[in-house]
Tab-separated table of N, CA and C in Angstrom:
chain	number	residue	atom	x	y	z
A	519	MET	N	-3.789	17.171	-1.719
A	519	MET	CA	-4.335	15.828	-1.716
A	519	MET	C	-3.333	14.883	-2.378
A	520	SER	N	-3.618	13.589	-2.260
A	520	SER	CA	-2.722	12.574	-2.803
A	520	SER	C	-3.499	11.308	-3.126
A	521	ILE	N	-2.801	10.390	-3.756
A	521	ILE	CA	-3.271	9.030	-3.967
A	521	ILE	C	-2.348	8.148	-3.146
A	522	VAL	N	-2.897	7.317	-2.250
A	522	VAL	CA	-2.086	6.432	-1.426
A	522	VAL	C	-2.224	5.020	-1.973
A	523	LEU	N	-1.079	4.361	-2.177
A	523	LEU	CA	-1.058	3.000	-2.701
A	523	LEU	C	-0.319	2.085	-1.745
A	524	GLY	N	-0.971	1.001	-1.344
A	524	GLY	CA	-0.301	-0.055	-0.595
A	524	GLY	C	0.434	-0.928	-1.583
A	525	TYR	N	1.764	-1.074	-1.408
A	525	TYR	CA	2.552	-1.780	-2.415
A	525	TYR	C	3.484	-2.805	-1.781
A	526	ASP	N	3.397	-4.056	-2.273
A	526	ASP	CA	4.272	-5.127	-1.777
A	526	ASP	C	4.795	-6.036	-2.892
A	527	GLU	N	4.658	-5.630	-4.121
A	527	GLU	CA	5.109	-6.359	-5.310
A	527	GLU	C	4.307	-7.627	-5.612
A	528	SER	N	3.201	-7.852	-4.933
A	528	SER	CA	2.333	-8.982	-5.260
A	528	SER	C	1.662	-8.713	-6.613
A	529	PRO	N	1.100	-9.738	-7.251
A	529	PRO	CA	0.423	-9.503	-8.537
A	529	PRO	C	-0.681	-8.446	-8.448
A	530	GLY	N	-1.472	-8.481	-7.398
A	530	GLY	CA	-2.518	-7.472	-7.234
A	530	GLY	C	-1.939	-6.082	-7.044
A	531	ALA	N	-0.854	-5.980	-6.286
A	531	ALA	CA	-0.219	-4.680	-6.049
A	531	ALA	C	0.392	-4.124	-7.328
A	532	ARG	N	0.963	-5.002	-8.157
A	532	ARG	CA	1.545	-4.519	-9.418
A	532	ARG	C	0.458	-3.954	-10.332
A	533	ARG	N	-0.681	-4.609	-10.379
A	533	ARG	CA	-1.773	-4.084	-11.205
A	533	ARG	C	-2.326	-2.797	-10.593
A	534	ALA	N	-2.411	-2.744	-9.264
A	534	ALA	CA	-2.873	-1.533	-8.585
A	534	ALA	C	-1.910	-0.376	-8.832
A	535	LEU	N	-0.609	-0.663	-8.905
A	535	LEU	CA	0.390	0.369	-9.186
A	535	LEU	C	0.104	1.040	-10.519
A	536	SER	N	-0.135	0.248	-11.520
A	536	SER	CA	-0.419	0.790	-12.845
A	536	SER	C	-1.630	1.718	-12.808
A	537	LEU	N	-2.691	1.280	-12.156
A	537	LEU	CA	-3.894	2.102	-12.060
A	537	LEU	C	-3.644	3.363	-11.229
A	538	ALA	N	-2.914	3.225	-10.119
A	538	ALA	CA	-2.647	4.377	-9.252
A	538	ALA	C	-1.771	5.413	-9.953
A	539	ILE	N	-0.797	4.956	-10.728
A	539	ILE	CA	0.046	5.886	-11.489
A	539	ILE	C	-0.808	6.647	-12.496
A	540	ASP	N	-1.679	5.928	-13.195
A	540	ASP	CA	-2.561	6.569	-14.168
A	540	ASP	C	-3.473	7.593	-13.485
A	541	LEU	N	-4.060	7.217	-12.366
A	541	LEU	CA	-4.961	8.105	-11.640
A	541	LEU	C	-4.224	9.337	-11.113
A	542	ALA	N	-3.049	9.125	-10.521
A	542	ALA	CA	-2.269	10.251	-9.999
A	542	ALA	C	-1.859	11.200	-11.116
A	543	GLY	N	-1.490	10.635	-12.266
A	543	GLY	CA	-1.118	11.469	-13.408
A	543	GLY	C	-2.287	12.289	-13.928
A	544	ARG	N	-3.438	11.658	-14.054
A	544	ARG	CA	-4.622	12.357	-14.562
A	544	ARG	C	-5.084	13.470	-13.622
A	545	LEU	N	-4.949	13.218	-12.311
A	545	LEU	CA	-5.401	14.199	-11.321
A	545	LEU	C	-4.290	15.145	-10.880
A	546	ASP	N	-3.090	14.950	-11.401
A	546	ASP	CA	-1.910	15.715	-11.002
A	546	ASP	C	-1.732	15.694	-9.482
A	547	GLU	N	-1.831	14.489	-8.930
A	547	GLU	CA	-1.683	14.280	-7.487
A	547	GLU	C	-0.370	13.554	-7.209
A	548	GLU	N	0.132	13.725	-6.029
A	548	GLU	CA	1.295	12.995	-5.560
A	548	GLU	C	0.877	11.556	-5.261
A	549	LEU	N	1.731	10.602	-5.609
A	549	LEU	CA	1.478	9.193	-5.312
A	549	LEU	C	2.300	8.809	-4.088
A	550	VAL	N	1.618	8.416	-3.019
A	550	VAL	CA	2.284	8.004	-1.790
A	550	VAL	C	2.339	6.480	-1.789
A	551	LEU	N	3.547	5.937	-1.872
A	551	LEU	CA	3.765	4.495	-1.917
A	551	LEU	C	4.036	3.994	-0.502
A	552	VAL	N	3.173	3.102	-0.017
A	552	VAL	CA	3.251	2.653	1.377
A	552	VAL	C	3.532	1.155	1.438
A	553	PHE	N	4.562	0.801	2.201
A	553	PHE	CA	4.851	-0.590	2.539
A	553	PHE	C	4.828	-0.662	4.048
A	554	GLY	N	3.889	-1.416	4.574
A	554	GLY	CA	3.797	-1.574	6.026
A	554	GLY	C	3.962	-3.026	6.405
A	555	ALA	N	4.826	-3.285	7.364
A	555	ALA	CA	5.008	-4.636	7.891
A	555	ALA	C	5.505	-4.509	9.321
A	556	ALA	N	4.765	-5.095	10.228
A	556	ALA	CA	5.145	-5.039	11.635
A	556	ALA	C	6.056	-6.208	11.962
A	557	PRO	N	7.198	-5.936	12.599
A	557	PRO	CA	8.072	-7.042	12.999
A	557	PRO	C	7.386	-7.885	14.067
A	558	PRO	N	7.772	-9.154	14.187
A	558	PRO	CA	7.175	-9.995	15.224
A	558	PRO	C	7.432	-9.409	16.595
A	559	GLY	N	6.587	-9.753	17.525
A	559	GLY	CA	6.664	-9.178	18.866
A	559	GLY	C	7.778	-9.734	19.717
A	560	THR	N	9.002	-9.692	19.222
A	560	THR	CA	10.145	-10.164	19.997
A	560	THR	C	10.861	-8.966	20.607
A	561	VAL	N	11.774	-9.244	21.494
A	561	VAL	CA	12.539	-8.164	22.124
A	561	VAL	C	14.028	-8.383	21.878
A	562	GLY	N	14.783	-7.345	22.127
A	562	GLY	CA	16.225	-7.455	22.045
A	562	GLY	C	16.770	-7.380	20.642
A	563	GLU	N	17.931	-7.980	20.474
A	563	GLU	CA	18.663	-7.915	19.215
A	563	GLU	C	17.882	-8.525	18.055
A	564	GLU	N	17.143	-9.606	18.329
A	564	GLU	CA	16.370	-10.273	17.277
A	564	GLU	C	15.283	-9.347	16.724
A	565	ALA	N	14.639	-8.580	17.576
A	565	ALA	CA	13.598	-7.656	17.123
A	565	ALA	C	14.196	-6.601	16.197
A	566	GLY	N	15.353	-6.095	16.542
A	566	GLY	CA	16.012	-5.103	15.700
A	566	GLY	C	16.382	-5.666	14.339
A	567	ALA	N	16.836	-6.908	14.317
A	567	ALA	CA	17.202	-7.559	13.056
A	567	ALA	C	15.965	-7.760	12.183
A	568	HIS	N	14.847	-8.161	12.798
A	568	HIS	CA	13.599	-8.331	12.042
A	568	HIS	C	13.139	-7.000	11.462
A	569	ALA	N	13.170	-5.963	12.261
A	569	ALA	CA	12.725	-4.643	11.802
A	569	ALA	C	13.605	-4.163	10.645
A	570	GLN	N	14.916	-4.361	10.754
A	570	GLN	CA	15.834	-3.949	9.697
A	570	GLN	C	15.577	-4.727	8.414
A	571	ALA	N	15.347	-6.033	8.535
A	571	ALA	CA	15.081	-6.867	7.355
A	571	ALA	C	13.793	-6.430	6.668
A	572	LEU	N	12.745	-6.156	7.442
A	572	LEU	CA	11.480	-5.706	6.856
A	572	LEU	C	11.642	-4.354	6.168
A	573	ALA	N	12.414	-3.463	6.756
A	573	ALA	CA	12.651	-2.149	6.142
A	573	ALA	C	13.391	-2.307	4.811
A	574	GLU	N	14.364	-3.210	4.757
A	574	GLU	CA	15.102	-3.440	3.507
A	574	GLU	C	14.202	-4.041	2.429
A	575	ILE	N	13.378	-5.020	2.817
A	575	ILE	CA	12.446	-5.638	1.863
A	575	ILE	C	11.468	-4.586	1.336
A	576	GLY	N	10.929	-3.787	2.244
A	576	GLY	CA	9.999	-2.739	1.835
A	576	GLY	C	10.652	-1.703	0.948
A	577	GLY	N	11.863	-1.311	1.286
A	577	GLY	CA	12.575	-0.327	0.474
A	577	GLY	C	12.822	-0.818	-0.943
A	578	THR	N	13.176	-2.091	-1.067
A	578	THR	CA	13.399	-2.673	-2.395
A	578	THR	C	12.100	-2.727	-3.190
A	579	ALA	N	11.036	-3.179	-2.560
A	579	ALA	CA	9.738	-3.282	-3.240
A	579	ALA	C	9.276	-1.922	-3.729
A	580	VAL	N	9.332	-0.951	-2.860
A	580	VAL	CA	8.834	0.380	-3.209
A	580	VAL	C	9.739	1.061	-4.226
A	581	ALA	N	11.026	0.746	-4.232
A	581	ALA	CA	11.936	1.337	-5.228
A	581	ALA	C	11.506	0.972	-6.639
A	582	HIS	N	11.038	-0.252	-6.831
A	582	HIS	CA	10.553	-0.654	-8.153
A	582	HIS	C	9.323	0.166	-8.549
A	583	ALA	N	8.458	0.438	-7.597
A	583	ALA	CA	7.265	1.245	-7.867
A	583	ALA	C	7.639	2.697	-8.172
A	584	VAL	N	8.646	3.216	-7.482
A	584	VAL	CA	9.105	4.584	-7.747
A	584	VAL	C	9.630	4.699	-9.177
A	585	GLU	N	10.375	3.709	-9.632
A	585	GLU	CA	10.886	3.722	-11.001
A	585	GLU	C	9.745	3.814	-12.012
A	586	ALA	N	8.693	3.030	-11.787
A	586	ALA	CA	7.547	3.044	-12.709
A	586	ALA	C	6.845	4.396	-12.676
A	587	ALA	N	6.681	4.974	-11.494
A	587	ALA	CA	6.029	6.279	-11.380
A	587	ALA	C	6.885	7.373	-12.016
A	588	ASP	N	8.192	7.323	-11.778
A	588	ASP	CA	9.097	8.310	-12.379
A	588	ASP	C	9.016	8.269	-13.901
A	589	ALA	N	8.960	7.059	-14.463
A	589	ALA	CA	8.885	6.910	-15.916
A	589	ALA	C	7.607	7.539	-16.473
A	590	ALA	N	6.544	7.585	-15.652
A	590	ALA	CA	5.278	8.175	-16.082
A	590	ALA	C	5.177	9.655	-15.714
A	591	GLY	N	6.218	10.192	-15.066
A	591	GLY	CA	6.212	11.597	-14.682
A	591	GLY	C	5.354	11.905	-13.471
A	592	VAL	N	5.120	10.899	-12.611
A	592	VAL	CA	4.294	11.075	-11.415
A	592	VAL	C	5.193	11.263	-10.198
A	593	ARG	N	4.912	12.307	-9.417
A	593	ARG	CA	5.656	12.576	-8.181
A	593	ARG	C	5.332	11.517	-7.132
A	594	THR	N	6.341	11.101	-6.372
A	594	THR	CA	6.122	10.073	-5.356
A	594	THR	C	6.674	10.485	-4.005
A	595	VAL	N	6.092	9.882	-2.989
A	595	VAL	CA	6.598	9.923	-1.617
A	595	VAL	C	6.631	8.470	-1.174
A	596	VAL	N	7.681	8.067	-0.487
A	596	VAL	CA	7.823	6.685	-0.036
A	596	VAL	C	7.631	6.626	1.470
A	597	GLU	N	6.822	5.657	1.894
A	597	GLU	CA	6.577	5.413	3.316
A	597	GLU	C	6.798	3.925	3.580
A	598	VAL	N	7.900	3.570	4.219
A	598	VAL	CA	8.152	2.201	4.665
A	598	VAL	C	7.992	2.244	6.178
A	599	LEU	N	6.879	1.668	6.648
A	599	LEU	CA	6.501	1.841	8.044
A	599	LEU	C	6.511	0.521	8.815
A	600	PRO	N	6.994	0.549	10.066
A	600	PRO	CA	7.001	-0.651	10.895
A	600	PRO	C	5.647	-0.829	11.583
A	601	ALA	N	4.615	-1.035	10.779
A	601	ALA	CA	3.254	-1.188	11.299
A	601	ALA	C	2.518	-2.185	10.429
A	602	LYS	N	1.442	-2.735	10.948
A	602	LYS	CA	0.613	-3.619	10.144
A	602	LYS	C	0.149	-2.845	8.916
A	603	PRO	N	0.003	-3.530	7.775
A	603	PRO	CA	-0.338	-2.827	6.537
A	603	PRO	C	-1.560	-1.912	6.635
A	604	VAL	N	-2.625	-2.374	7.256
A	604	VAL	CA	-3.823	-1.536	7.361
A	604	VAL	C	-3.527	-0.282	8.162
A	605	ASP	N	-2.851	-0.432	9.288
A	605	ASP	CA	-2.522	0.728	10.126
A	605	ASP	C	-1.609	1.695	9.371
A	606	ALA	N	-0.632	1.149	8.648
A	606	ALA	CA	0.286	1.992	7.879
A	606	ALA	C	-0.471	2.775	6.811
A	607	LEU	N	-1.389	2.117	6.112
A	607	LEU	CA	-2.152	2.789	5.053
A	607	LEU	C	-3.094	3.838	5.609
A	608	LEU	N	-3.792	3.533	6.697
A	608	LEU	CA	-4.705	4.516	7.293
A	608	LEU	C	-3.933	5.736	7.795
A	609	ASP	N	-2.778	5.495	8.407
A	609	ASP	CA	-1.945	6.591	8.906
A	609	ASP	C	-1.441	7.458	7.759
A	610	ALA	N	-0.907	6.834	6.726
A	610	ALA	CA	-0.395	7.595	5.575
A	610	ALA	C	-1.519	8.350	4.879
A	611	ALA	N	-2.680	7.733	4.751
A	611	ALA	CA	-3.819	8.398	4.101
A	611	ALA	C	-4.222	9.656	4.856
A	612	GLU	N	-4.197	9.586	6.156
A	612	GLU	CA	-4.553	10.757	6.970
A	612	GLU	C	-3.485	11.851	6.852
A	613	ARG	N	-2.224	11.470	7.008
A	613	ARG	CA	-1.143	12.461	6.973
A	613	ARG	C	-0.979	13.127	5.611
A	614	HIS	N	-1.303	12.391	4.535
A	614	HIS	CA	-1.121	12.927	3.178
A	614	HIS	C	-2.440	13.363	2.539
A	615	ASP	N	-3.499	13.430	3.345
A	615	ASP	CA	-4.809	13.869	2.864
A	615	ASP	C	-5.187	13.137	1.569
A	616	ALA	N	-5.257	11.817	1.659
A	616	ALA	CA	-5.504	10.981	0.481
A	616	ALA	C	-6.902	11.193	-0.093
A	617	ARG	N	-6.941	11.325	-1.388
A	617	ARG	CA	-8.208	11.366	-2.118
A	617	ARG	C	-8.801	9.957	-2.144
A	618	VAL	N	-7.908	8.954	-2.265
A	618	VAL	CA	-8.313	7.548	-2.318
A	618	VAL	C	-7.134	6.683	-1.882
A	619	VAL	N	-7.448	5.524	-1.303
A	619	VAL	CA	-6.445	4.531	-0.946
A	619	VAL	C	-6.617	3.379	-1.939
A	620	VAL	N	-5.528	3.015	-2.618
A	620	VAL	CA	-5.565	1.971	-3.642
A	620	VAL	C	-4.786	0.759	-3.139
A	621	VAL	N	-5.400	-0.421	-3.252
A	621	VAL	CA	-4.730	-1.665	-2.875
A	621	VAL	C	-5.071	-2.752	-3.884
A	622	GLY	N	-4.163	-3.693	-4.035
A	622	GLY	CA	-4.416	-4.858	-4.862
A	622	GLY	C	-5.078	-5.940	-4.041
A	623	THR	N	-5.776	-6.850	-4.735
A	623	THR	CA	-6.394	-7.985	-4.058
A	623	THR	C	-5.776	-9.273	-4.579
A	624	TYR	N	-6.003	-10.333	-3.843
A	624	TYR	CA	-5.420	-11.632	-4.175
A	624	TYR	C	-6.434	-12.594	-4.761
A	625	GLY	N	-7.666	-12.158	-4.967
A	625	GLY	CA	-8.683	-13.030	-5.523
A	625	GLY	C	-9.298	-13.965	-4.501
A	626	GLU	N	-9.166	-13.626	-3.216
A	626	GLU	CA	-9.759	-14.484	-2.196
A	626	GLU	C	-11.264	-14.224	-2.107
A	627	THR	N	-11.977	-15.175	-1.580
A	627	THR	CA	-13.418	-15.021	-1.429
A	627	THR	C	-13.715	-14.037	-0.307
A	628	PRO	N	-14.883	-13.395	-0.330
A	628	PRO	CA	-15.234	-12.474	0.754
A	628	PRO	C	-15.231	-13.146	2.128
A	629	LEU	N	-15.672	-14.406	2.191
A	629	LEU	CA	-15.686	-15.111	3.473
A	629	LEU	C	-14.273	-15.316	4.001
A	630	ARG	N	-13.365	-15.740	3.124
A	630	ARG	CA	-11.974	-15.940	3.541
A	630	ARG	C	-11.364	-14.612	4.001
A	631	GLY	N	-11.630	-13.523	3.257
A	631	GLY	CA	-11.120	-12.212	3.656
A	631	GLY	C	-11.657	-11.782	5.006
A	632	ALA	N	-12.937	-12.064	5.256
A	632	ALA	CA	-13.537	-11.689	6.541
A	632	ALA	C	-12.937	-12.495	7.686
A	633	ILE	N	-12.712	-13.780	7.459
A	633	ILE	CA	-12.177	-14.641	8.519
A	633	ILE	C	-10.702	-14.371	8.766
A	634	LEU	N	-9.924	-14.296	7.692
A	634	LEU	CA	-8.476	-14.113	7.832
A	634	LEU	C	-8.075	-12.658	7.980
A	635	GLY	N	-8.976	-11.745	7.654
A	635	GLY	CA	-8.671	-10.336	7.838
A	635	GLY	C	-7.780	-9.753	6.770
A	636	SER	N	-8.157	-9.877	5.499
A	636	SER	CA	-7.340	-9.329	4.424
A	636	SER	C	-7.248	-7.812	4.533
A	637	VAL	N	-6.173	-7.259	3.999
A	637	VAL	CA	-5.974	-5.809	4.020
A	637	VAL	C	-7.110	-5.089	3.298
A	638	PRO	N	-7.475	-5.485	2.067
A	638	PRO	CA	-8.583	-4.783	1.407
A	638	PRO	C	-9.878	-4.852	2.215
A	639	HIS	N	-10.186	-6.015	2.768
A	639	HIS	CA	-11.416	-6.167	3.549
A	639	HIS	C	-11.413	-5.234	4.757
A	640	LYS	N	-10.317	-5.199	5.479
A	640	LYS	CA	-10.222	-4.320	6.652
A	640	LYS	C	-10.327	-2.850	6.250
A	641	LEU	N	-9.634	-2.469	5.166
A	641	LEU	CA	-9.682	-1.068	4.725
A	641	LEU	C	-11.105	-0.647	4.358
A	642	LEU	N	-11.830	-1.533	3.678
A	642	LEU	CA	-13.198	-1.201	3.280
A	642	LEU	C	-14.080	-0.897	4.483
A	643	HIS	N	-13.774	-1.514	5.612
A	643	HIS	CA	-14.585	-1.315	6.813
A	643	HIS	C	-14.046	-0.238	7.754
A	644	LEU	N	-12.761	0.057	7.680
A	644	LEU	CA	-12.153	0.982	8.637
A	644	LEU	C	-11.807	2.361	8.074
A	645	SER	N	-11.606	2.462	6.781
A	645	SER	CA	-11.128	3.721	6.215
A	645	SER	C	-12.247	4.749	6.085
A	646	PRO	N	-12.002	5.967	6.569
A	646	PRO	CA	-12.966	7.040	6.345
A	646	PRO	C	-12.837	7.633	4.935
A	647	ARG	N	-11.828	7.185	4.200
A	647	ARG	CA	-11.588	7.660	2.834
A	647	ARG	C	-11.979	6.560	1.844
A	648	PRO	N	-12.266	6.917	0.608
A	648	PRO	CA	-12.595	5.892	-0.382
A	648	PRO	C	-11.436	4.910	-0.567
A	649	VAL	N	-11.793	3.663	-0.815
A	649	VAL	CA	-10.806	2.592	-1.024
A	649	VAL	C	-11.093	1.975	-2.392
A	650	LEU	N	-10.064	1.860	-3.203
A	650	LEU	CA	-10.178	1.245	-4.513
A	650	LEU	C	-9.399	-0.075	-4.468
A	651	CYS	N	-10.115	-1.201	-4.620
A	651	CYS	CA	-9.504	-2.529	-4.602
A	651	CYS	C	-9.340	-3.016	-6.041
A	652	VAL	N	-8.104	-3.333	-6.395
A	652	VAL	CA	-7.767	-3.712	-7.772
A	652	VAL	C	-7.403	-5.197	-7.790
A	653	PRO	N	-8.161	-6.011	-8.531
A	653	PRO	CA	-7.835	-7.442	-8.583
A	653	PRO	C	-6.601	-7.705	-9.433
A	654	ALA	N	-5.892	-8.758	-9.051
A	654	ALA	CA	-4.757	-9.215	-9.878
A	654	ALA	C	-5.332	-9.706	-11.205
A	655	GLU	N	-4.513	-9.672	-12.233
A	655	GLU	CA	-4.984	-10.162	-13.526
A	655	GLU	C	-5.238	-11.656	-13.448
A	656	ALA	N	-6.236	-12.102	-14.199
A	656	ALA	CA	-6.602	-13.531	-14.179
A	656	ALA	C	-5.533	-14.370	-14.834
């Protein structure tokens, strides 16, 4: 089993990282760090450049999370996926047999999340696994 964390360096994600590291350490579980971002639907050379840029951004973001997990003695796996965040998290959770999926929130209202389709809101409705939503600090 594992703990899957959606990570993008946002304030909510940074707070979720701290909680996920603590949880993974207490349960002696692997922490799977997931960054998902789908490139725009373009074709040709521009699409490749977008995909490469997103992979670099994701790799940098997740590297900071790996450093924090390493300092706490928590094993990590990194997943930088060219998919929408929800799809990337659901896929990683299934492949890594996640005990829980952890994500940060942005403090948006439930109505705004429902209309705009926030990642935490979608996960709460689509994930067959438990989802832990961690608010950013006030």
